[in-house]
Short mmCIF file of C-alpha atoms and ligand atoms in Angstrom, two decimals:
data_model
loop_
_atom_site.label_atom_id
_atom_site.label_comp_id
_atom_site.label_asym_id
_atom_site.label_seq_id
_atom_site.Cartn_x
_atom_site.Cartn_y
_atom_site.Cartn_z
CA MET A 1 6.93 22.51 2.49
CA THR A 2 5.40 25.29 0.69
CA GLU A 3 1.73 26.61 2.34
CA LYS A 4 0.23 25.25 -1.08
CA THR A 5 1.65 21.40 -0.29
CA GLN A 6 1.01 21.53 3.07
CA ASP A 7 -2.56 22.47 3.17
CA LEU A 8 -3.09 19.95 0.69
CA MET A 9 -1.97 17.32 2.21
CA GLU A 10 -3.80 18.44 5.80
CA LYS A 11 -7.22 18.67 3.56
CA ILE A 12 -6.50 14.62 2.36
CA VAL A 13 -5.32 13.82 6.49
CA SER A 14 -8.87 15.48 6.88
CA LEU A 15 -10.52 13.60 4.75
CA CYS A 16 -9.84 10.36 5.38
CA LYS A 17 -10.51 11.07 8.98
CA ARG A 18 -14.15 13.08 8.26
CA ARG A 19 -15.16 10.72 5.82
CA GLY A 20 -13.88 7.31 7.39
CA PHE A 21 -10.64 6.24 5.59
CA VAL A 22 -8.09 6.34 8.18
CA TYR A 23 -8.08 7.70 12.04
CA PRO A 24 -5.16 7.92 13.88
CA SER A 25 -4.79 4.83 16.36
CA PHE A 26 -5.94 5.68 19.78
CA ASP A 27 -6.78 8.56 19.43
CA ILE A 28 -9.27 9.21 22.67
CA TYR A 29 -5.96 9.00 23.78
CA GLY A 30 -4.23 11.31 22.23
CA GLY A 31 -2.45 9.20 20.14
CA LEU A 32 0.49 6.80 19.52
CA SER A 33 3.04 8.72 16.55
CA GLY A 34 3.37 6.97 13.37
CA LEU A 35 0.35 4.39 14.16
CA PHE A 36 -3.03 4.83 12.01
CA ASP A 37 -6.35 2.36 11.50
CA TYR A 38 -8.02 2.23 8.73
CA GLY A 39 -12.19 2.87 8.77
CA PRO A 40 -14.51 1.77 6.40
CA HIS A 41 -13.57 3.63 3.47
CA GLY A 42 -10.20 2.79 4.06
CA LEU A 43 -10.10 -1.19 4.72
CA ALA A 44 -12.44 -1.14 1.56
CA LEU A 45 -9.23 0.94 -0.94
CA LYS A 46 -7.00 -0.98 0.99
CA ASN A 47 -8.24 -4.43 0.49
CA ASN A 48 -9.46 -3.44 -3.50
CA ILE A 49 -5.34 -2.40 -3.72
CA THR A 50 -3.68 -5.76 -2.57
CA GLN A 51 -6.20 -7.65 -4.24
CA MET A 52 -5.17 -6.36 -7.15
CA TRP A 53 -1.71 -6.96 -6.25
CA TRP A 54 -2.08 -10.02 -5.73
CA LYS A 55 -3.73 -10.26 -8.52
CA GLN A 56 -0.86 -8.69 -10.44
CA PHE A 57 2.05 -10.09 -9.44
CA VAL A 58 0.51 -13.75 -7.93
CA THR A 59 -2.60 -15.06 -9.49
CA ASP A 60 -2.31 -13.92 -13.39
CA ARG A 61 1.21 -15.70 -13.51
CA GLU A 62 2.72 -18.89 -13.55
CA ASP A 63 5.62 -19.22 -11.91
CA MET A 64 4.42 -17.42 -8.45
CA TYR A 65 3.15 -19.40 -4.69
CA GLY A 66 1.18 -16.89 -1.84
CA ILE A 67 2.15 -17.64 1.25
CA ASP A 68 1.30 -15.92 4.82
CA SER A 69 3.96 -16.11 7.52
CA THR A 70 4.43 -15.21 10.90
CA ILE A 71 4.81 -11.77 12.65
CA THR A 72 6.53 -12.89 14.85
CA THR A 73 10.11 -14.37 14.34
CA LYS A 74 12.93 -16.06 16.14
CA LYS A 75 16.03 -14.03 16.58
CA GLU A 76 18.40 -16.44 14.72
CA VAL A 77 16.83 -15.61 11.38
CA LEU A 78 17.29 -11.76 12.25
CA GLN A 79 20.60 -12.59 13.03
CA ALA A 80 21.59 -13.96 9.72
CA SER A 81 19.91 -11.96 7.41
CA GLY A 82 21.77 -9.44 8.94
CA HIS A 83 18.87 -6.73 10.50
CA ALA A 84 19.63 -7.70 14.25
CA ARG A 85 23.04 -5.50 13.14
CA GLY A 86 22.62 -3.58 10.36
CA PHE A 87 18.59 -3.06 10.56
CA ALA A 88 19.60 1.10 11.93
CA ASP A 89 19.19 4.38 11.13
CA MET A 90 22.30 7.35 12.38
CA LEU A 91 19.98 8.96 15.53
CA SER A 92 21.10 12.70 16.76
CA GLU A 93 19.81 13.86 19.87
CA CYS A 94 19.96 17.95 21.00
CA GLU A 95 21.59 17.76 23.88
CA LYS A 96 19.54 20.84 25.43
CA CYS A 97 15.78 19.85 24.20
CA LYS A 98 17.01 16.02 24.09
CA ARG A 99 14.95 15.73 21.05
CA ARG A 100 15.71 12.62 18.35
CA PHE A 101 16.91 13.28 14.56
CA ARG A 102 17.68 11.52 12.25
CA ALA A 103 21.16 12.04 11.17
CA ASP A 104 20.38 11.66 7.21
CA HIS A 105 17.33 13.89 7.25
CA LEU A 106 19.58 16.98 9.29
CA SER A 107 21.01 20.12 6.98
CA ASP A 108 23.66 21.04 9.61
CA ARG A 109 24.57 18.14 11.96
CA GLN A 110 25.39 20.25 15.06
CA LYS A 111 22.71 22.08 15.29
CA CYS A 112 19.17 21.56 16.63
CA PRO A 113 16.67 21.97 14.42
CA GLU A 114 13.93 22.69 16.77
CA CYS A 115 15.23 24.76 19.82
CA GLY A 116 18.80 25.80 17.83
CA GLY A 117 20.65 23.63 20.71
CA LYS A 118 24.26 21.62 20.81
CA LEU A 119 23.30 18.17 18.61
CA GLY A 120 25.22 15.40 20.07
CA GLU A 121 27.06 13.04 18.30
CA ALA A 122 25.30 10.56 16.22
CA ARG A 123 25.22 7.34 17.30
CA GLN A 124 23.11 3.80 15.96
CA PHE A 125 19.45 3.52 16.16
CA TYR A 126 17.95 0.47 15.89
CA MET A 127 15.14 0.20 14.36
CA MET A 128 13.26 -3.26 15.43
CA LEU A 129 10.66 -4.06 17.52
CA GLU A 130 11.13 -6.53 20.38
CA THR A 131 9.06 -9.11 22.08
CA HIS A 132 9.54 -11.98 24.90
CA LEU A 133 8.06 -15.79 23.72
CA GLY A 134 7.30 -17.64 27.18
CA ALA A 135 7.76 -16.94 30.91
CA ALA A 136 11.00 -15.79 31.34
CA GLU A 137 12.16 -12.03 30.08
CA ASP A 138 15.25 -12.85 29.00
CA GLU A 139 17.98 -12.95 26.01
CA ALA A 140 16.39 -16.59 25.69
CA SER A 141 13.00 -15.77 24.78
CA LEU A 142 14.48 -12.60 23.20
CA ALA A 143 12.15 -12.26 19.23
CA TYR A 144 11.22 -9.91 16.75
CA LEU A 145 8.49 -8.14 14.95
CA ARG A 146 9.94 -8.70 11.59
CA PRO A 147 10.55 -5.81 9.72
CA GLU A 148 10.32 -7.08 6.33
CA THR A 149 7.90 -9.84 5.16
CA ALA A 150 11.09 -11.33 3.34
CA GLN A 151 12.79 -13.80 6.35
CA GLY A 152 9.69 -15.34 6.48
CA ILE A 153 9.76 -16.12 2.59
CA PHE A 154 13.32 -17.24 2.46
CA THR A 155 13.00 -19.64 5.49
CA ASN A 156 9.90 -20.83 3.79
CA LEU A 157 11.93 -21.40 0.47
CA LYS A 158 12.39 -25.63 1.36
CA ASN A 159 8.85 -26.10 2.51
CA ILE A 160 8.24 -24.63 -0.98
CA ILE A 161 10.35 -26.48 -3.33
CA ASP A 162 9.78 -29.49 -0.78
CA SER A 163 5.77 -29.44 -1.86
CA PHE A 164 5.80 -28.20 -5.47
CA HIS A 165 9.09 -28.87 -7.28
CA PRO A 166 8.86 -25.46 -8.74
CA ASP A 167 11.12 -24.54 -12.15
CA LEU A 168 13.29 -21.42 -11.93
CA PRO A 169 12.61 -19.02 -12.32
CA PHE A 170 9.72 -18.75 -9.82
CA GLY A 171 8.34 -16.49 -6.62
CA ILE A 172 7.21 -16.36 -3.49
CA ALA A 173 4.96 -13.48 -2.21
CA GLN A 174 3.39 -12.17 0.68
CA ILE A 175 1.43 -9.23 2.56
CA GLY A 176 1.63 -8.51 5.50
CA LYS A 177 2.46 -6.54 8.51
CA VAL A 178 5.95 -6.17 9.31
CA PHE A 179 7.46 -3.10 12.53
CA ARG A 180 9.82 -0.50 12.72
CA ASN A 181 10.50 1.79 15.25
CA GLU A 182 10.92 4.49 13.04
CA ILE A 183 12.72 7.81 14.97
CA ALA A 184 11.20 10.44 13.16
CA PRO A 185 7.62 8.71 11.79
CA ARG A 186 5.78 11.61 9.71
CA ASP A 187 3.89 12.60 7.15
CA PHE A 188 0.56 10.76 7.54
CA LEU A 189 1.07 6.99 6.06
CA PHE A 190 4.20 8.09 4.85
CA ARG A 191 6.56 7.00 7.27
CA VAL A 192 4.50 4.85 10.40
CA ARG A 193 5.94 2.35 12.77
CA GLU A 194 3.61 -0.63 12.10
CA LEU A 195 3.14 -0.37 8.06
CA GLU A 196 2.21 -3.11 5.68
CA GLN A 197 4.47 -4.57 2.84
CA MET A 198 3.39 -6.72 -0.63
CA GLU A 199 7.06 -8.65 -1.22
CA VAL A 200 8.47 -11.09 -3.89
CA GLU A 201 10.81 -13.11 -3.67
CA TYR A 202 12.09 -13.97 -6.87
CA PHE A 203 14.36 -16.72 -7.40
CA ILE A 204 16.43 -17.01 -10.36
CA LYS A 205 20.25 -18.01 -11.95
CA GLN A 206 22.62 -15.58 -11.48
CA GLU A 207 22.87 -14.68 -14.80
CA ASP A 208 19.63 -14.37 -15.66
CA TRP A 209 19.16 -10.87 -12.37
CA LYS A 210 19.62 -8.39 -15.11
CA HIS A 211 16.58 -9.69 -17.11
CA ALA A 212 14.74 -10.09 -14.39
CA PHE A 213 15.24 -6.70 -12.84
CA GLU A 214 14.10 -5.55 -15.86
CA MET A 215 10.64 -7.73 -16.22
CA TRP A 216 10.01 -6.70 -12.27
CA GLN A 217 10.70 -2.96 -12.86
CA LYS A 218 7.92 -3.05 -15.77
CA GLU A 219 5.54 -4.85 -13.37
CA ILE A 220 5.65 -2.17 -10.56
CA HIS A 221 5.39 0.61 -13.72
CA ARG A 222 2.29 -1.40 -14.53
CA PHE A 223 0.94 -2.01 -11.30
CA ILE A 224 1.59 1.99 -10.79
CA GLU A 225 -1.05 2.72 -13.55
CA PHE A 226 -3.45 0.03 -13.10
CA VAL A 227 -4.06 1.46 -9.15
CA GLY A 228 -4.62 5.20 -10.51
CA ILE A 229 -1.38 6.72 -8.93
CA ASP A 230 -0.42 9.61 -11.72
CA ALA A 231 2.38 7.88 -14.19
CA LYS A 232 3.81 11.21 -14.32
CA LYS A 233 4.95 12.20 -10.82
CA VAL A 234 7.20 8.62 -10.00
CA HIS A 235 10.53 9.32 -10.88
CA GLU A 236 12.72 6.07 -11.04
CA LEU A 237 16.46 6.58 -9.16
CA GLU A 238 19.08 4.39 -9.03
CA VAL A 239 20.28 4.10 -5.91
CA ALA A 240 24.50 4.97 -5.08
CA ASP A 241 26.62 2.03 -3.74
CA ASP A 242 26.48 3.87 -0.04
CA ASP A 243 23.24 4.44 -0.27
CA ARG A 244 21.84 0.51 -0.42
CA ALA A 245 20.51 -1.68 2.20
CA HIS A 246 23.01 -4.63 3.59
CA TYR A 247 22.00 -7.13 1.17
CA SER A 248 21.68 -5.53 -2.64
CA LYS A 249 23.88 -5.32 -5.14
CA ARG A 250 21.40 -3.05 -7.16
CA THR A 251 18.67 -0.81 -6.24
CA VAL A 252 15.89 1.30 -7.76
CA ASP A 253 13.59 3.32 -6.31
CA PHE A 254 10.36 4.54 -7.72
CA GLU A 255 10.30 7.97 -5.96
CA PHE A 256 6.77 9.97 -6.07
CA GLU A 257 6.29 13.72 -5.86
CA PHE A 258 4.92 13.78 -2.83
CA PRO A 259 3.87 17.43 -1.52
CA PHE A 260 6.70 17.06 1.12
CA GLY A 261 9.14 16.08 -1.52
CA LEU A 262 10.48 13.48 -3.93
CA LYS A 263 10.07 10.61 -1.88
CA GLU A 264 10.50 6.53 -2.24
CA LEU A 265 7.17 4.74 -2.88
CA TYR A 266 7.93 1.43 -3.57
CA GLY A 267 11.72 -0.53 -3.84
CA LEU A 268 12.81 -3.08 -6.10
CA ALA A 269 16.44 -4.57 -4.85
CA TYR A 270 18.47 -7.40 -6.19
CA ARG A 271 19.92 -9.12 -3.65
CA THR A 272 21.57 -11.93 -5.02
CA ASP A 273 21.80 -14.77 -2.88
CA TYR A 274 22.84 -13.21 0.56
CA ASP A 275 20.19 -13.99 2.48
CA LEU A 276 20.35 -17.97 1.44
CA LYS A 277 23.72 -18.45 2.13
CA ASN A 278 23.16 -17.02 5.25
CA HIS A 279 20.27 -19.19 6.26
CA THR A 280 22.39 -22.02 5.32
CA THR A 281 25.23 -21.25 7.30
CA ALA A 282 23.25 -19.74 10.46
CA SER A 283 20.35 -23.16 10.18
CA THR A 284 22.95 -25.60 8.62
CA VAL A 285 19.74 -26.36 6.45
CA ASP A 286 21.30 -26.82 2.60
CA LEU A 287 18.86 -23.93 0.95
CA SER A 288 20.12 -24.98 -2.38
CA TYR A 289 18.30 -25.80 -5.54
CA PHE A 290 19.15 -28.61 -7.92
CA ASP A 291 19.13 -27.24 -11.41
CA GLU A 292 17.71 -30.58 -13.88
CA GLU A 293 18.63 -28.92 -16.64
CA THR A 294 22.76 -28.83 -15.86
CA LYS A 295 22.49 -31.81 -12.38
CA GLU A 296 23.96 -28.58 -10.14
CA LYS A 297 23.34 -27.89 -7.12
CA ILE A 298 22.96 -23.60 -7.04
CA THR A 299 22.16 -21.24 -4.48
CA PRO A 300 19.22 -19.17 -6.03
CA HIS A 301 19.89 -15.61 -6.91
CA VAL A 302 16.98 -13.33 -5.86
CA ILE A 303 14.71 -9.82 -6.78
CA GLU A 304 13.09 -8.40 -4.91
CA PRO A 305 9.84 -5.74 -5.34
CA SER A 306 9.56 -4.31 -2.39
CA LEU A 307 5.90 -2.26 -2.31
CA GLY A 308 3.96 -0.66 0.83
CA VAL A 309 0.59 -0.68 1.11
CA GLY A 310 0.38 3.13 3.29
CA ARG A 311 2.62 4.51 0.21
CA THR A 312 0.35 3.41 -1.69
CA ILE A 313 -2.68 4.37 -0.12
CA LEU A 314 -1.29 8.32 -0.05
CA ALA A 315 -0.53 8.65 -3.62
CA VAL A 316 -3.86 7.15 -4.81
CA LEU A 317 -5.38 9.40 -2.77
CA LEU A 318 -3.21 12.04 -3.38
CA SER A 319 -3.59 11.23 -7.02
CA ALA A 320 -7.12 11.34 -6.96
CA TYR A 321 -8.42 14.32 -5.05
CA THR A 322 -9.67 17.04 -7.18
CA GLU A 323 -11.06 20.28 -6.91
CA ASP A 324 -13.12 22.04 -9.31
CA GLU A 325 -16.75 23.66 -9.85
CA LEU A 326 -19.75 22.33 -10.25
CA GLY A 327 -22.69 23.62 -11.37
CA GLY A 328 -21.54 26.40 -10.17
CA GLU A 329 -20.57 25.10 -6.52
CA ASN A 330 -17.63 24.16 -5.24
CA ARG A 331 -16.76 21.20 -4.47
CA ILE A 332 -14.06 17.71 -3.32
CA TYR A 333 -14.46 14.92 -5.02
CA LEU A 334 -12.07 11.41 -5.77
CA LYS A 335 -11.20 11.14 -8.74
CA LEU A 336 -10.61 6.78 -8.06
CA SER A 337 -10.21 4.34 -10.59
CA PRO A 338 -13.75 2.58 -10.25
CA LYS A 339 -11.59 -0.30 -9.51
CA VAL A 340 -10.07 1.01 -5.95
CA ALA A 341 -12.70 3.01 -5.02
CA PRO A 342 -14.56 2.13 -2.39
CA VAL A 343 -18.15 2.34 -3.02
CA LYS A 344 -18.89 1.53 -6.38
CA VAL A 345 -22.57 2.33 -6.54
CA ALA A 346 -24.72 4.77 -4.50
CA VAL A 347 -28.43 3.99 -4.73
CA PHE A 348 -30.33 7.36 -3.79
CA PRO A 349 -34.27 7.59 -3.70
CA LEU A 350 -35.27 11.52 -4.44
CA LEU A 351 -37.06 11.86 -1.69
CA LYS A 352 -37.07 10.42 1.53
CA ASN A 353 -40.75 10.80 2.60
CA LYS A 354 -42.34 9.07 -0.53
CA PRO A 355 -42.59 5.43 -0.05
CA GLU A 356 -43.00 4.49 -3.73
CA LEU A 357 -39.63 6.28 -4.73
CA VAL A 358 -37.92 4.23 -1.24
CA GLU A 359 -38.93 1.14 -2.36
CA LYS A 360 -38.28 1.26 -5.69
CA ALA A 361 -34.90 2.52 -4.55
CA ARG A 362 -34.43 -0.46 -2.11
CA GLU A 363 -35.72 -2.93 -4.39
CA ILE A 364 -32.36 -1.33 -7.18
CA TYR A 365 -30.20 -1.54 -3.86
CA LYS A 366 -30.20 -4.50 -3.13
CA ILE A 367 -29.96 -6.12 -6.85
CA LEU A 368 -26.72 -3.94 -6.96
CA LYS A 369 -25.20 -4.94 -3.93
CA LYS A 370 -26.13 -8.53 -4.32
CA GLU A 371 -23.84 -7.89 -7.50
CA PHE A 372 -21.32 -5.77 -6.39
CA GLY A 373 -20.96 -5.33 -2.90
CA ALA A 374 -19.56 -2.54 -2.74
CA VAL A 375 -23.00 -0.17 -3.51
CA VAL A 376 -24.67 2.74 -0.49
CA PHE A 377 -27.95 2.92 0.40
CA ASP A 378 -28.45 7.48 1.43
CA ASP A 379 -32.03 9.08 1.33
CA ASN A 380 -29.88 11.23 4.18
CA GLY A 381 -30.21 15.08 3.41
CA ASN A 382 -30.94 17.24 0.47
CA ILE A 383 -29.85 15.34 -3.23
CA GLY A 384 -27.35 18.38 -4.20
CA LYS A 385 -25.60 17.20 0.29
CA ARG A 386 -25.86 13.39 -0.82
CA TYR A 387 -23.92 13.92 -4.39
CA ARG A 388 -21.29 15.60 -2.19
CA ARG A 389 -21.08 12.89 0.11
CA GLN A 390 -20.17 10.42 -2.46
CA ASP A 391 -18.27 12.41 -4.61
CA GLU A 392 -15.81 12.99 -1.87
CA ILE A 393 -15.86 8.98 -0.91
CA GLY A 394 -14.59 9.05 -4.87
CA THR A 395 -18.55 6.69 -5.29
CA VAL A 396 -18.42 6.35 -9.56
CA TRP A 397 -21.91 6.36 -9.62
CA CYS A 398 -24.82 7.50 -8.28
CA VAL A 399 -28.12 6.03 -9.50
CA THR A 400 -31.47 8.15 -8.63
CA VAL A 401 -35.14 7.14 -8.43
CA ASP A 402 -37.47 9.89 -9.33
CA PHE A 403 -40.80 10.34 -10.03
CA GLU A 404 -40.73 9.51 -13.87
CA THR A 405 -38.85 5.41 -12.81
CA ILE A 406 -42.14 5.11 -11.41
CA GLU A 407 -44.88 7.29 -13.20
CA GLN A 408 -43.32 6.65 -16.75
CA ASP A 409 -41.12 3.95 -16.41
CA THR A 410 -38.58 6.10 -18.35
CA GLY A 411 -35.85 4.36 -15.60
CA VAL A 412 -33.00 5.91 -13.18
CA THR A 413 -30.47 8.61 -13.37
CA VAL A 414 -27.04 6.95 -13.38
CA ARG A 415 -24.66 10.30 -12.44
CA ASP A 416 -21.62 10.08 -13.52
CA ARG A 417 -18.55 11.28 -10.39
CA ASP A 418 -16.33 13.06 -12.70
CA THR A 419 -18.49 14.75 -14.89
CA GLY A 420 -21.78 15.15 -13.25
CA ILE A 421 -23.57 14.45 -16.07
CA GLN A 422 -26.71 12.27 -15.84
CA LYS A 423 -28.41 10.20 -18.05
CA ARG A 424 -31.38 7.76 -17.97
CA MET A 425 -31.14 3.78 -17.59
CA GLN A 426 -33.83 1.20 -17.23
CA ILE A 427 -32.67 -0.79 -14.73
CA THR A 428 -31.77 -4.17 -16.14
CA GLU A 429 -29.28 -2.91 -17.98
CA LEU A 430 -28.31 -0.71 -15.07
CA VAL A 431 -25.91 -4.15 -13.89
CA ASP A 432 -24.18 -4.29 -17.27
CA TYR A 433 -23.14 -0.73 -17.64
CA ILE A 434 -21.47 -1.47 -14.13
CA LYS A 435 -19.53 -4.15 -14.93
CA SER A 436 -18.45 -3.42 -17.98
CA GLN A 437 -16.06 -0.14 -16.09
CA ILE A 438 -15.17 -2.16 -13.03
N1 LIG B 1 12.44 -6.45 1.55
C1 LIG B 1 12.99 -4.78 1.48
C2 LIG B 1 12.44 -3.64 2.27
O1 LIG B 1 11.71 -3.83 3.56
P1 LIG B 1 12.14 -1.54 2.14
O2 LIG B 1 12.92 -0.25 1.00
O3 LIG B 1 12.57 -0.86 3.89
O4 LIG B 1 12.35 -2.50 1.70
C3 LIG B 1 9.61 -1.64 1.12
O5 LIG B 1 10.72 -1.25 2.51
C4 LIG B 1 8.93 -1.26 1.31
O6 LIG B 1 7.99 -1.11 2.79
C5 LIG B 1 9.15 1.30 1.09
O7 LIG B 1 9.56 1.16 -0.52
C6 LIG B 1 7.70 1.87 1.69
O8 LIG B 1 6.92 1.50 0.34
C7 LIG B 1 7.43 0.85 2.82
N2 LIG B 1 8.14 1.15 3.67
C8 LIG B 1 9.54 1.29 4.54
N3 LIG B 1 9.08 1.52 5.24
C9 LIG B 1 7.96 2.31 6.01
C10 LIG B 1 7.79 3.30 6.83
N4 LIG B 1 8.05 3.68 8.03
N5 LIG B 1 6.02 3.70 6.79
C11 LIG B 1 5.45 3.43 5.23
N6 LIG B 1 6.03 2.73 4.43
C12 LIG B 1 7.23 2.04 4.60
#
């Protein structure tokens, strides 16, 4: 990482903490590597992103079913899926300093990148987190925290077919937490140990896989534009045979130019009938589908778009982070799309100590709050400081009540975040103006 790009990551991490987006978990106890908490603005941003995904991938379509399955997963499920054996990274330990590294991240597999000591033979390191259900902590009570949301979808396929009788192709979608004991969590939200995924398992006839794969490829690009990730920085990578997950026959990674390198943002995989076949064998429950057209029983094949929420947030923040000069002063602002911005509007009285301004501003705040929810009232500090504060969290519009509002009934000023340009508008026009842009 160059100094400049490291600087950018540091600026993002610092802004996230300072402005209530993301905090390291258990900060007062020194933190715990690979775990992060979302503060009020981060949570609002996250909710906006997951809602946009749900709308595009589920509710705007006619062929999707949403579910919410458990995180704690019966071990037989992850044995059948191949995760209990295959969900592992190769790890090398330094014989001198005892630090551990992912073998595929090392440029020299013999020498410790930290202390120069000799690295031991690479060995498999299993990434699933284990837990025990019930009083005894033995093999029988062993369960896993799921490493992907997908398995909860496969194990509910029969339920969805029995309840809804869908025609192929159709998909089941889920957003939820997953857990991975990453050897080297790093780069802020990029590689964490507790993460959230937005996944679809799309069930198809085998002969339709190429068509469905291309359809989801386009949908992923559409989502990238929709949430405001810089599309010029996204590149597709055809994943080579040796690098694909054990279940995949074709994988395309959507990589983003992160400051620390071109890295996976999302994945799209053709999982074939691998999971359903294995679950049918292991559970002895037939997970095939009766095709009314051909009067045949088939095991559906699966296309899976899988999108990480944290990586989306990081890519959105990196795409939005802007430094410029406004009115002769340097400023930082987040050029977030109005749809993802955690706060849409901030309402200010020009001066805090003028009750008539405060009262009017409160009146407008209440109207906007009722209409849009994501609205704040701010009378703290001078107006310039308030603008800077709102710019840093990406608030799209700042509405100010000044003396003209009261004395001449000329409405309020509405300041545009990106240009800093203010225009006057009647209070009655405000709601429609904002509504038309979010
Ligand atoms: N069900 C398929 C699956 O889980 P994956 O490529 O392992 O595939 C899918 O993960 C997505 O989840 C990734 O593209 C990324 O966005 C996100 N992801 C995976 N591991 C992550 C981690 N340790 N930290 C943050 N996001 C992660």
